[in-house]
Amino acid sequence: MESSEHHNHLINETSPYLLQHVNNPVDWYPWGEEAFNKAKKEQKPIFLSIGYSSCTWCHNMNRESFMDEEVAALLNQHYISIKVDREERPDIDGLYMKTCQMMTGHGGWPLSIIMTDDQVPFFAGTYFPKHQNYGLPGLMDILPTIAKKYDEDPQQITEYMEKVEYALQETLIKKSNESLTSEDTVRTYKQLKDVFDYQYGGFHKEPKFPSPQHLSFLIHYYHITGEKNALKMTDMTLKSIFRSGTWDHVGFGLFRYATDRKWMFPHFEKMLYDQAFLLDVCVDMFLITKDPYYQLKVDQIIQFVKREMTAENDCFYASLSADSNGEEGAYYLWSLEEIYSLLGEDEGDLFAEVYGISPVGVHQRKNLPYRRGISIESLASTYGIHIEKVKTTLTKSLDTLEKARVQRVAPATDDKVLTSWNGYMIAALVKAGRVFLNENWINHAIKAMAQLRDLLTKNNRWFASYRHGKTNTKGFLDDYAAILWGYIELYQATMEIDYLKKAETIANDMIELFWDSNQGGFFFVANDAEQLISREKEIFDSPIPSGNSLASIQLSRLANLTENMNYYQYIDTMMYTFYKELHNDPSGASFFMRNLFLQQDKTKQVIIIGENTEVFFNQIRESYLPNVHIISVKDSKSLAKLLPTGENFKKINGQTTYYVCSNFHCNQPTTSIKEVLAEIIKETK
């Protein structure tokens, strides 16, 4: 927070984004009744600004406009101004981003909305400069013009509001009489194939997002169908990202997205959710390909998250800003002179050739390291040194740069603890720990989940965010779906019954709080939380899977682990609920479309009774078995606590016994690990 005698109504907030604006001359209010009542009393429209702390263009608009006395004077005279952190209030952000896209055809952050005190918008846009620039109108023109229209032509404002409200009602999702089928998964693949960039990887041209939901679908599609191109698309995309400037080669971690088709120049935010979903996809790619390259990337992602995005209490921070010293990407860029001064001539020559360092650079003569398409073997030949010497030299160079970089002014850390993003990271971390037999990763995930529950639940109700002892907003669908995922992964890694019971509890709470009993599907906002002008139900994925996508996948897994047929009924209903949205555009929710595999292809339930299970788990831990669900207990009494038919499963001659079940019909029990492996691995390919 800047030092100043002046502050506005954001002074008591904990959000780093809101606190970045606390000393603005704009008289900002947080979202709440105080601001709405003031707008109603003074008969003023509301200027709503939504952003997040690591957003470069949000910082630009703050410097250019919100810190400007002239802009502030207009806002303070004619408007009641409200600031919202989109990460704390994704419900507000989602609703008004939708209206912005309907009104303008595009969206983004900072999001700028002008609305009535009843929260109905009648003007929308994103970034606006102070004066007309970049082909955009300026706030100095927009603000007085709209204020005048609001005062002098209320009828036109009312008519526009009615159109917005009608449009929002028309977008509400309603259940169809038809259901999605396995043919829609084929259509999903074909759509992804049609927009795939076969030259540089990824989907569409630019900007390029990692789109882990697409990659996850393609991995699973390859596993089920054997379509090699699906795996090729995934492998090419990931390796293109990891070679490019969108991956931080010096300190690791994924930048939010690339502004260009080649993945070379990113927006420099580092978001926790990107690291989590990239980690999950890399674990799956290792399981599918056994390529040690993906094990290396798993380790690097976790190194970065533990070093730069982990709190003392083992929970995870939300993001790292794009800016340092007021300049985007400054922390990550290097001049050619810096490289040679740090590495010396010989080592600098090698590094510059491998990582694309040039006198011209990419921004003001500075470079963002990326891996050029030069093989280690070729470099060894060119420089007349052994291959291993090349590798160790490059590793040493990166370490030298990393040590030098930490002396710079680092990007600010948004140290909010967000429930959903922590849930994603916990799930991916414990999955990686299970696959690679890393107890430290599993234990970190266990501690993080325990801390998360302590900090973010009140009376068994999950909240969405935590910072400095405050939890202000009741949790959303994404929070519950993410924690459900985390508990299921913790159970699969530890086989501790308590985690599966917690998963059942949160699934049941999720259904009670968010399920639409009339049209099916899950609302984003719970029935016990603040209701906005429209209660949204999102199925389309953003850069990460939607809450409905993630909830459906985890409910499928839970149904197979608990034999609870009620969960299947919810999933089946969702196939009807989202038919109209997804039948023609299934790739818009590719993560959700994975559930059709879980529903319609063979799933297996492996029930183990006994204690000597280490050999079995070691045999399967490096197999990609998304349709196999494992329950392991010591005796029938323990199993009866999990399954309604649990007491029917017995040991054979006191030995560890395996039951392989499909569609709740079990084959004859066996004590042979070989027989079990042959059945579950062969039949799921």
Coordinates of N, CA and C in Angstrom, one line a residue, residues 267 387 471 588 652 679:
H267 N 2.1 -12.7 -21.7 CA 1.8 -11.8 -20.5 C 2.4 -12.5 -19.3
I387 N 28.8 -34.2 -24.6 CA 27.4 -33.9 -24.4 C 27.0 -33.6 -23.0
T471 N -12.2 -14.2 6.0 CA -12.9 -15.0 5.0 C -14.3 -14.3 4.8
G588 N -16.1 -26.5 -26.5 CA -16.1 -25.4 -25.6 C -16.1 -25.9 -24.2
I652 N -9.7 -64.6 0.8 CA -9.5 -66.1 0.5 C -8.4 -66.6 1.3
E679 N -6.4 -57.9 -16.2 CA -7.8 -57.5 -16.4 C -8.0 -56.0 -16.5

